[in-house]
XYZ file of C-alpha atoms in Angstrom:
568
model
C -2.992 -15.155 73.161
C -3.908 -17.336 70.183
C -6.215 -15.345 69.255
C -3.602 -12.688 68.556
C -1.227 -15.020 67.137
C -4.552 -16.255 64.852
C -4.927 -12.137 64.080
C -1.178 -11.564 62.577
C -1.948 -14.876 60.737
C -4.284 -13.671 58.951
C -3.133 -10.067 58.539
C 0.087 -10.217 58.811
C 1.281 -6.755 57.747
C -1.280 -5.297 60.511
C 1.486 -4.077 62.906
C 5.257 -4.967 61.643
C 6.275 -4.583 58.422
C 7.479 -6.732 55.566
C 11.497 -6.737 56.087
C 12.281 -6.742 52.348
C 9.829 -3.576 51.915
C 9.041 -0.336 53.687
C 6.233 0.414 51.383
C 3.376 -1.090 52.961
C 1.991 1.862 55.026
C 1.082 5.247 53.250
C 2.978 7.052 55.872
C 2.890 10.322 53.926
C 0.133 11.206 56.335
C 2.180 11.329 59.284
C 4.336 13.921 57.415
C 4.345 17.844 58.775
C 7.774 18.813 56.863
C 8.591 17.656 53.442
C 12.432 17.477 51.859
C 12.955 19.633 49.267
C 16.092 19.805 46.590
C 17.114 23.055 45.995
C 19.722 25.030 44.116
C 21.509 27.233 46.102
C 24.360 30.210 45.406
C 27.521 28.869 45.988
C 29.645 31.185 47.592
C 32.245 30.670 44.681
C 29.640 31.894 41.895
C 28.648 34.582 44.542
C 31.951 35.973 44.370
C 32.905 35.811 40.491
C 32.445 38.952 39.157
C 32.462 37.725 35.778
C 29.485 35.864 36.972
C 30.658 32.303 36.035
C 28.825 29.167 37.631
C 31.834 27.782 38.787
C 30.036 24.476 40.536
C 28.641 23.617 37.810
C 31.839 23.719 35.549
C 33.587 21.714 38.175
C 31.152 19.127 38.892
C 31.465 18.480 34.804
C 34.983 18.804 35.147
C 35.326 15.766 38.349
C 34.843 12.733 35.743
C 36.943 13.951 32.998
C 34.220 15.591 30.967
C 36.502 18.737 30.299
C 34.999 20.125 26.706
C 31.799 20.163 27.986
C 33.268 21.865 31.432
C 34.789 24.496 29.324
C 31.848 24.734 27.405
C 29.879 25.433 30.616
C 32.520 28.104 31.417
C 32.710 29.692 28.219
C 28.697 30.588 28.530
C 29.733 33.233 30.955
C 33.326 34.012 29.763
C 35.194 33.345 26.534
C 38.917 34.172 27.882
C 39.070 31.303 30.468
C 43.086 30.593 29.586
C 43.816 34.039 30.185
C 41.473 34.583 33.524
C 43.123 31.481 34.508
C 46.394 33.698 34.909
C 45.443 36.647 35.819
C 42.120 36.730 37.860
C 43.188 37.237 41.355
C 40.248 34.689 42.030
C 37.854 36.596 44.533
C 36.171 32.911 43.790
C 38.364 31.173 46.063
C 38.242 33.781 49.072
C 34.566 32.861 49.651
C 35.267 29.069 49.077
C 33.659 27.355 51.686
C 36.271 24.590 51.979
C 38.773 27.364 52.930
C 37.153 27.142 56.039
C 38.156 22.672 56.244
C 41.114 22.689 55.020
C 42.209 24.870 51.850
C 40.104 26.955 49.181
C 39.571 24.696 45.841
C 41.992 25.667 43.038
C 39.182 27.018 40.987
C 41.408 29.366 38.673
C 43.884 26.281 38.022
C 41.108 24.365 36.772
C 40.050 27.351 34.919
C 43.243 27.724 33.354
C 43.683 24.128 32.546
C 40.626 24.208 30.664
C 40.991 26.939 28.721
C 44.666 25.624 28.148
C 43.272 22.016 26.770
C 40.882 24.064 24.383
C 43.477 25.863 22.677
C 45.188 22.676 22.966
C 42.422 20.676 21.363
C 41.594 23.205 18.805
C 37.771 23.313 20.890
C 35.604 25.978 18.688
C 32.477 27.529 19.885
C 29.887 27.867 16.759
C 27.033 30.434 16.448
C 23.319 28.923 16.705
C 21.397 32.210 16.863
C 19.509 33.231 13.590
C 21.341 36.331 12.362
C 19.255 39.674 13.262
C 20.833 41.909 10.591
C 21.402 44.409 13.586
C 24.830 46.165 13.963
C 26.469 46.768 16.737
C 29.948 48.650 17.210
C 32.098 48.384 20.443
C 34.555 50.627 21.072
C 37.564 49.022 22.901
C 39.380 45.566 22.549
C 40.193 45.063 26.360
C 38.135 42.214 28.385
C 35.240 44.123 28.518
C 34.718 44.768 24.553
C 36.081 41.439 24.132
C 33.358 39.301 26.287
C 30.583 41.938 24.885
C 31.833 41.435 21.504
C 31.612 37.659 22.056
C 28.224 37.794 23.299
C 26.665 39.800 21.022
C 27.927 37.685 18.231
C 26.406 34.560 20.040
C 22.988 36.223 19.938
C 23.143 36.692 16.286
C 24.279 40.326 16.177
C 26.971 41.812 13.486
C 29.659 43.079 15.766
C 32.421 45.314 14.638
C 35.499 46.451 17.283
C 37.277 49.126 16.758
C 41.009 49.413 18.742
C 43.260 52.594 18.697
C 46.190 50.796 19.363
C 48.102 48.419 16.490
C 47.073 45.230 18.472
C 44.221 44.219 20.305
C 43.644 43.313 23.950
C 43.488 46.291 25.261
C 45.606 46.715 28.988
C 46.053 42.519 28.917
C 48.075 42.937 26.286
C 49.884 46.502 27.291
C 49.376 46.800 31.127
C 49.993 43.269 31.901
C 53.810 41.428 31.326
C 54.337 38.901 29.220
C 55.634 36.832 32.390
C 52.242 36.987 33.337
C 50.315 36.138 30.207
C 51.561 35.152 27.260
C 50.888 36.754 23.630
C 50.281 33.080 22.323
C 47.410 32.177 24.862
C 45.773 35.875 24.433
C 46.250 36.137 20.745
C 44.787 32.207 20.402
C 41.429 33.458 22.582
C 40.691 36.253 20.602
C 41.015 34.487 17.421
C 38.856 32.036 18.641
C 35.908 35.605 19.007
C 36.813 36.207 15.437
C 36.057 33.307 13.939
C 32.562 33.655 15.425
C 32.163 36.300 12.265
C 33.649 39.415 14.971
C 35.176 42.101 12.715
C 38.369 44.242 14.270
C 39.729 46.784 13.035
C 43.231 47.937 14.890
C 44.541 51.078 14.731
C 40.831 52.641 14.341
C 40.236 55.695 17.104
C 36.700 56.482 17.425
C 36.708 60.121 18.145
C 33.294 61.252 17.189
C 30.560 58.496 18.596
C 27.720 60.321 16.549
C 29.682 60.196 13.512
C 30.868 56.271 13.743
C 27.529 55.707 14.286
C 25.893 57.249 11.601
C 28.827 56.735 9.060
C 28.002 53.014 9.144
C 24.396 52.165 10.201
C 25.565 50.714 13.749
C 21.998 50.073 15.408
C 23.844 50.046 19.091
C 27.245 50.283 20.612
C 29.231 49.765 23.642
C 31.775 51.591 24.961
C 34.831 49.973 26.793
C 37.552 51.734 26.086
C 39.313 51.387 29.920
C 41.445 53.505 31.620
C 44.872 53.871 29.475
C 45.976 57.190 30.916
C 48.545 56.664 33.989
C 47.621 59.319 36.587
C 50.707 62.128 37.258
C 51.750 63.737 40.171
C 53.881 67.079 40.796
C 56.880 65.906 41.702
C 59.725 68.911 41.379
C 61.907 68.076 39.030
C 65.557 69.105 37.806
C 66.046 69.090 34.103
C 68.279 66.344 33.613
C 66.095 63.626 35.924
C 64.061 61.135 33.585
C 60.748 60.354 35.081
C 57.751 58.237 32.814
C 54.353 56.776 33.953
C 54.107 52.959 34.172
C 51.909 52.157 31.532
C 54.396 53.768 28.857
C 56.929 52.143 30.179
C 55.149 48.830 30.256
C 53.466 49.484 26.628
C 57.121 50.343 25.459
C 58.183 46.918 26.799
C 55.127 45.097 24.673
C 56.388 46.635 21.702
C 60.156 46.137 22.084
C 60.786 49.888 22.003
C 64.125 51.195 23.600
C 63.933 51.998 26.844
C 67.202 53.974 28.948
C 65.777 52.992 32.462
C 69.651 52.740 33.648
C 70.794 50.237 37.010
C 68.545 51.553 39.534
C 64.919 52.267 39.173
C 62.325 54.021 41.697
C 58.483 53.228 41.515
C 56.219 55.446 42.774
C 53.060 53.925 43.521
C 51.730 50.731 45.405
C 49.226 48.919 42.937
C 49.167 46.151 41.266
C 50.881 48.015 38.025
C 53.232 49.521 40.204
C 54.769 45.757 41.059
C 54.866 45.325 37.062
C 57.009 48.276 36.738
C 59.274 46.900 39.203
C 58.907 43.565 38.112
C 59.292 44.597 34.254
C 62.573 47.259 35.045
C 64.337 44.148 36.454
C 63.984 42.260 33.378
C 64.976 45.294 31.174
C 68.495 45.323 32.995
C 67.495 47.177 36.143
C 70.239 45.709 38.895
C 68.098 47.820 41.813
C 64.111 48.282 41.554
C 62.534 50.113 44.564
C 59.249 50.488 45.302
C 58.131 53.867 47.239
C 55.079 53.509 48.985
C 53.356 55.954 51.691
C 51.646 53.466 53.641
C 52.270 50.654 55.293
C 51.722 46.541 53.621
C 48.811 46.274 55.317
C 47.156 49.383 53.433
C 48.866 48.761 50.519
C 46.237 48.044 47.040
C 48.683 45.707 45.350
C 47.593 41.373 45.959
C 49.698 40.110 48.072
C 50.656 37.654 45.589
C 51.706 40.663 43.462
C 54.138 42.142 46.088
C 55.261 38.403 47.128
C 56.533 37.376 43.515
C 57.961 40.796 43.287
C 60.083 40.750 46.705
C 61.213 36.865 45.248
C 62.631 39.204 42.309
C 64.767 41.267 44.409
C 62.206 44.385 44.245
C 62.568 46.082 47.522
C 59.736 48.416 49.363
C 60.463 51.896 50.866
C 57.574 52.055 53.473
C 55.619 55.236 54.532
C 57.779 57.084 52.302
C 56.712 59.439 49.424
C 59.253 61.141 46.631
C 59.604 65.238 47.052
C 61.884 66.063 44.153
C 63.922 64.326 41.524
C 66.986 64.985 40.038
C 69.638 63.534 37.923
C 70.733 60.139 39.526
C 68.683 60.582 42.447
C 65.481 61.265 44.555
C 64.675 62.894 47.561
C 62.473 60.806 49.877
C 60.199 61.741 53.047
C 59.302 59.811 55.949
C 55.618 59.694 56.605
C 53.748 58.626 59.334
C 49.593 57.732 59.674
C 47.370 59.597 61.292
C 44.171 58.261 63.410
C 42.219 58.011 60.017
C 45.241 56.079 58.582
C 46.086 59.116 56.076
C 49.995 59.341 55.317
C 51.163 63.159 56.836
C 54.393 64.402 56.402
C 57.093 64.045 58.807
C 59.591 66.264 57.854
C 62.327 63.579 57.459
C 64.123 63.256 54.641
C 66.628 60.688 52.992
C 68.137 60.895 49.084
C 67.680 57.502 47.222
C 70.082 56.839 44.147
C 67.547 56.543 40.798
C 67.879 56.847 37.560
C 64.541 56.678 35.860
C 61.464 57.273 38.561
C 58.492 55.688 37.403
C 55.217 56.815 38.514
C 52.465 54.102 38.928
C 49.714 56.104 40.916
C 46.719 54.711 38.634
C 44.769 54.940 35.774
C 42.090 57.465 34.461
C 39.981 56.506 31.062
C 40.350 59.014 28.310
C 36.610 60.281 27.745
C 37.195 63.857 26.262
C 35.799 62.955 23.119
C 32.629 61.622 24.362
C 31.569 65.691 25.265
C 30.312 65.668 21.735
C 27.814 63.104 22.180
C 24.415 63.665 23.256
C 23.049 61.967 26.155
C 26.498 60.388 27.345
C 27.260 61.673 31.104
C 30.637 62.035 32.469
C 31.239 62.519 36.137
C 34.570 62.315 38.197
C 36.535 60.992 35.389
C 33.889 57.845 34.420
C 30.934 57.206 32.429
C 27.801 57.584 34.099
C 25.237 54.224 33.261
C 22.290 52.622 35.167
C 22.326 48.991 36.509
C 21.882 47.848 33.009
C 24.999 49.351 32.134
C 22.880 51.917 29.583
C 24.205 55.801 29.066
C 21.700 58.243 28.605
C 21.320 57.594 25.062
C 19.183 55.121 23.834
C 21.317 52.178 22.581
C 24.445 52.913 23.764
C 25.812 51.430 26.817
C 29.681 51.077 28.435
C 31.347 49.022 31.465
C 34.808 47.716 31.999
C 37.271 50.504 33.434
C 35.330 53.645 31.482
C 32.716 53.383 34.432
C 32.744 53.671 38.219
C 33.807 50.438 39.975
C 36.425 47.932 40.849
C 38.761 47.740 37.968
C 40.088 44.429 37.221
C 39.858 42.124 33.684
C 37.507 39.999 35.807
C 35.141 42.609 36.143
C 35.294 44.072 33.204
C 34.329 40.709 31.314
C 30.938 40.938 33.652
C 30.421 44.181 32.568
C 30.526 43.232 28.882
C 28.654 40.028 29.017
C 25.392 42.005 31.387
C 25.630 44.955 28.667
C 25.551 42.725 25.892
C 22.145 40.989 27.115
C 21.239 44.441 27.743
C 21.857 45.542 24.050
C 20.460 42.302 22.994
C 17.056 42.804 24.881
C 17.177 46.944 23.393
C 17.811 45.680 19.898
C 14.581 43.436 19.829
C 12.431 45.559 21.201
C 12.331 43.225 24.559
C 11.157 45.048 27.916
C 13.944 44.810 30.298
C 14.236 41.722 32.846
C 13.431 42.471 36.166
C 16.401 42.333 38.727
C 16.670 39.088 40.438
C 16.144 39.113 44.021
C 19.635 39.026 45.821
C 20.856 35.139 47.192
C 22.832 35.011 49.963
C 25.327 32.560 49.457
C 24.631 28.985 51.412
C 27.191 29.277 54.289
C 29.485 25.976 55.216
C 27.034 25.071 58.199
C 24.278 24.366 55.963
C 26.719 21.370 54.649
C 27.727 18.224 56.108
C 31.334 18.330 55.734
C 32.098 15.358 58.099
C 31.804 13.310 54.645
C 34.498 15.418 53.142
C 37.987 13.754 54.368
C 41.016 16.688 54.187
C 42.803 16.924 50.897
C 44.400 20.009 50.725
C 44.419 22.290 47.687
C 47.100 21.571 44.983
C 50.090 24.442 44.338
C 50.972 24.959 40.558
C 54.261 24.654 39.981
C 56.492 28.072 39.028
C 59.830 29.312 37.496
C 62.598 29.462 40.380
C 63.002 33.255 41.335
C 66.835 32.762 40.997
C 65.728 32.520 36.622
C 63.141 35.141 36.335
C 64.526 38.436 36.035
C 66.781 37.276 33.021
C 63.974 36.735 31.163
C 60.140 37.342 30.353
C 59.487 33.752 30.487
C 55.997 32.643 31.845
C 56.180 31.999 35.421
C 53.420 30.222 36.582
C 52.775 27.096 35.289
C 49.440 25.199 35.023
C 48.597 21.940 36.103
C 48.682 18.579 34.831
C 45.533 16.812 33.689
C 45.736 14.393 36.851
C 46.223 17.329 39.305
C 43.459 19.394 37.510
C 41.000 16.166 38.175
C 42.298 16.129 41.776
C 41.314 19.274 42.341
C 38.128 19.585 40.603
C 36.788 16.631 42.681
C 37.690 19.076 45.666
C 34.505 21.319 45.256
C 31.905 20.333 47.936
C 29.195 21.162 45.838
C 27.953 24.097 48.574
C 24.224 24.288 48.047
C 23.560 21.332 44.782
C 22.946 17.480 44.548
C 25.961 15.937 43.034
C 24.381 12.620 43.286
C 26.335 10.702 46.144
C 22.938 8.419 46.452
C 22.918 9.266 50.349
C 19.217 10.173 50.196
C 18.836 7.469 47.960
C 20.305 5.229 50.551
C 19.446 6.244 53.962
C 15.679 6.958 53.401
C 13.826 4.588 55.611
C 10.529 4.788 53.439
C 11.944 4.049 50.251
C 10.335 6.899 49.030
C 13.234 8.550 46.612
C 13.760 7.129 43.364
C 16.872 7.962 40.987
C 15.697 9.882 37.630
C 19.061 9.917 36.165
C 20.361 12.639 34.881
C 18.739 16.283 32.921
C 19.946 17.975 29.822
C 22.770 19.550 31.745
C 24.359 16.744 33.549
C 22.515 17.097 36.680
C 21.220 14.481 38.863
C 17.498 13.622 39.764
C 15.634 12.565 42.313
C 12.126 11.772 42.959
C 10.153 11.542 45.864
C 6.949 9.798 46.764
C 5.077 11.586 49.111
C 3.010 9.127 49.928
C 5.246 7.260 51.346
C 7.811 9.827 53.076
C 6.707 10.764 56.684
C 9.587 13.729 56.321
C 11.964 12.482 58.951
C 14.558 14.372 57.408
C 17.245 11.938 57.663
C 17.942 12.845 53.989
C 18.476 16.451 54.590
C 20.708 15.442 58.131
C 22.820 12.918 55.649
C 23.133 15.038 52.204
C 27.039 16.269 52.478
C 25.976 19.279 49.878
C 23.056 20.601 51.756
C 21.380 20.264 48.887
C 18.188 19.610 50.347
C 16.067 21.487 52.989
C 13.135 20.986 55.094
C 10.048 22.686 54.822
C 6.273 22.675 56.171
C 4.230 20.966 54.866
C 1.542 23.038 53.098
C -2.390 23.302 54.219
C -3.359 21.877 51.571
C -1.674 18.890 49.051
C -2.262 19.342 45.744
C -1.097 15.773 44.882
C -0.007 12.877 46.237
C 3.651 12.423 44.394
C 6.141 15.200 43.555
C 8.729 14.180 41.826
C 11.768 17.201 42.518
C 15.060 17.502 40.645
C 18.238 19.584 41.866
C 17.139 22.891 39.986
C 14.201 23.179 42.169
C 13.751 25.195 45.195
């Protein structure tokens, strides 16, 4: 017995271990998994179709940093204050706190941010040497708009060319001023201007070969969206007044008079076709009926759409489709669905009392014009383009509601913003990227959300429905600097350090060292591998799950790896 005593005397560190340290034994060796930060596809990001990295905006937004959150955000979108009102935020279905409690407000932020820059007078300069290279886009919507932007950013000379006498495209004539006001879109696209953009309003591009050649564009893009509201034969008497929605709504941009008369019939179930409603009400309209074939369940329009419209006093003919129109009135027949969920005819019919029937049964892109111009393909109504959005004519490429796909602003500012890199790449003679390989976004049991205590999401405040239809007022409000904070610091980071310190803290080897932060903001960690025996308690306690485990390779190339969040 003393001679054991007599052997921890003299090397005392030979089978306990120091208590202010943890660092006496390499056990690195006894490793067979290693921790590894990663950066994983939040579901949020997964979901944007304008692409945006919304964590990343956030997480700059949670400590007050806003410029350089909207700066993040306006990398991948330079109309955040008007996405902020009228995105319908596919973002926040896939949020994974949905699944705790309630999705984060990500468009509120969004809006507050790009509300504070207009505020602010925030400016975004041009760094890019200029390439001399022209480019023309055709189209002033959200699509030409973020490819216009884009282009300009890389250094290009970018002229846009709009039919109409004001630019924006359908923001400014399919969408109400209730919705978005002139002041917010007119102060984002001045802000694309002043990047050197040239417009030109009231400019139709009719001949693409000519524009072209007329003068020296080097590429172009094409978004010139779907302005044409789809008809349908509806028998008619000669005295019964019946327009498409978009005229009516375009008529309402530019104040021009409009004989709708006290009660209105829509015909149609989209999103448009609750402006019409919404819009007739506000032009004097004292009844506004929507007539729909399907049931709510089947029915395109966002439910927020049809909820702030049934507030207004719209009302919704179900399973009911118009048959003739006449002076004062509509005839209306019941339908039923079959097995497939197809509307068939039921032989029932009811009049309705109308005045003006407006028909809102969608939107088809003018391309007649493009039949001139070699190489372009048109099929079923849309321009034909690969994944890079490219026609078949070298340097000229198109997106936004001119091709096949989901048509919404959102969208259409991807579309813009991929073509643009596209164009970019063609204009330098640079071989095209390759495509990523797809990430699946990291689901809410990779995280550990028993560190995240319930704070549910915060509801921006709104003009009382009793108010609205006298007037085109704005009626969603944003939210206040405190409640924008608040609700930023809501995103659980799905998939990226935020750097809570928990590996920091719990790591029983000491082996993790803080770095600080990179170029972007982002936090850093180190870890010694000689020292970490890969226990994973850092993994088990990051509330991210931000870092993973992995085997341990055959072979170590070297004895310390020091790992930030970016890596995988």
């Amino acid at each position: 017995m003393d001679d054991v005593r007599e052997a921890k005397s003299e090397h005392p560190f030979a089978t306990t271990l120091d208590p202010g340290s943890s660092r006496t034994n390499h056990t690195g060796a006894w490793r067979v998994e290693r921790p590894v930060y990663r950066h994983v596809l939040p579901p949020c990001q997964s979901a944007c179709p304008a692409g945006e990295a919304v964590r990343d905006w956030l997480y700059t937004a949670e400590d007050g940093s806003y410029e350089a959150a909207w700066r993040r955000l306006m990398l991948d979108n330079p109309l955040p204050a008007v996405m902020g009102r009228i995105c319908y935020h596919p973002c926040e279905t896939a949020c994974n706190r949905g699944l705790l409690d309630q999705s984060v407000g990500i468009n509120s932020v969004e809006r507050f941010l790009g509300d504070e820059a207009i505020k602010q007078g925030w400016t975004v300069q041009v760094t890019a040497e200029p390439t001399g290279r022209r480019v023309l886009v055709v189209g002033s919507g959200p699509a030409g708009l973020s490819a216009a932007y884009q282009l300009a950013l890389r250094g290009h000379q970018v002229t846009v060319r709009e039919a109409a006498a004001k630019l924006g495209g359908m923001m400014r004539y399919g969408i109400p001023r209730y919705r978005l006001p002139r002041e917010v879109l007119d102060a984002e696209i001045a802000r694309i201007a002043a990047l050197g953009v040239r417009f030109e309003t009231e400019s139709c591009v009719d001949d693409l070969d000519e524009a072209l050649a007329a003068d020296g564009f080097d590429a172009a893009f094409l978004g010139v969206g779907a302005q044409s509201g789809k008809n349908a034969y509806i028998p008619a008497g000669d005295s019964a007044h019946m327009l498409d929605a978009l005229t009516m709504l375009a008529a309402a941009e530019d104040h021009w008079p409009l004989h709708l008369g006290r009660r209105v019939a829509v015909y149609g179930g989209g999103n448009t076709a609750m402006d019409a409603a919404r819009t007739a009400r506000r032009l004097g309209a004292t009844e506004a009926v929507v007539v729909y074939r399907r049931t709510r369940d089947r029915m395109p329009a966002h439910e927020s759409e049809l909820e702030e419209a049934l507030a207004e006093g719209v009302t919704v003919r179900w399973l009911s489709t118009i048959t003739h129109a006449d002076r004062g009135r509509v005839a209306v027949e019941r339908m039923e669905l079959d097995e497939t969920g197809f509307p068939q005819p039921t032989g029932e019919f009811e009049t309705l009392a109308a005045d003006t029937v407006v028909l809102a049964l969608g939107q088809s892109a003018e391309l007649d014009w493009l039949a001139r111009a070699p190489g372009i393909a048109v099929s079923h109504g849309t321009i034909d383009v690969d994944s890079a959005y490219a026609t078949g004519r070298p340097g000229v490429y198109a997106g936004g509601d001119a091709i096949d796909g989901e048509r919404t602003a959102t969208q259409a500012i991807g579309h813009g913003a991929a073509a643009a890199r596209a164009i970019d790449r063609y204009l330098r003679g640079v071989a095209a990227e390759p495509a990523a390989a797809p990430q699946n976004p990291i689901p809410i049991d990779d995280l550990n959300t028993w560190y995240y205590s319930d704070a549910p999401a915060t509801v921006r405040p709104s003009l009382e429905a009793a108010r609205r239809v006298d007037t085109f007022a704005e009626i969603v409000h944003g939210l206040t600097e405190d409640n924008a904070l608040y609700e930023a610091r809501r995103c659980l980071s799905c998939g990226n350090c935020f750097g809570c310190d928990n590996c920091y803290g719990v790591c029983p080897d000491n082996a993790i060292t803080k770095l600080g932060f990179d170029a972007d903001g982002q936090p850093r960690y180190s870890i010694d591998l000689d020292y970490c025996k890969g226990c994973g308690l850092c993994a088990e306690e990051c509330p991210a799950g931000a870092i993973a485990m992995m085997t341990e390779p055959a072979e170590e190339g070297t004895d310390h790896e020091s790992i930030g969040m970016h890596s995988e």
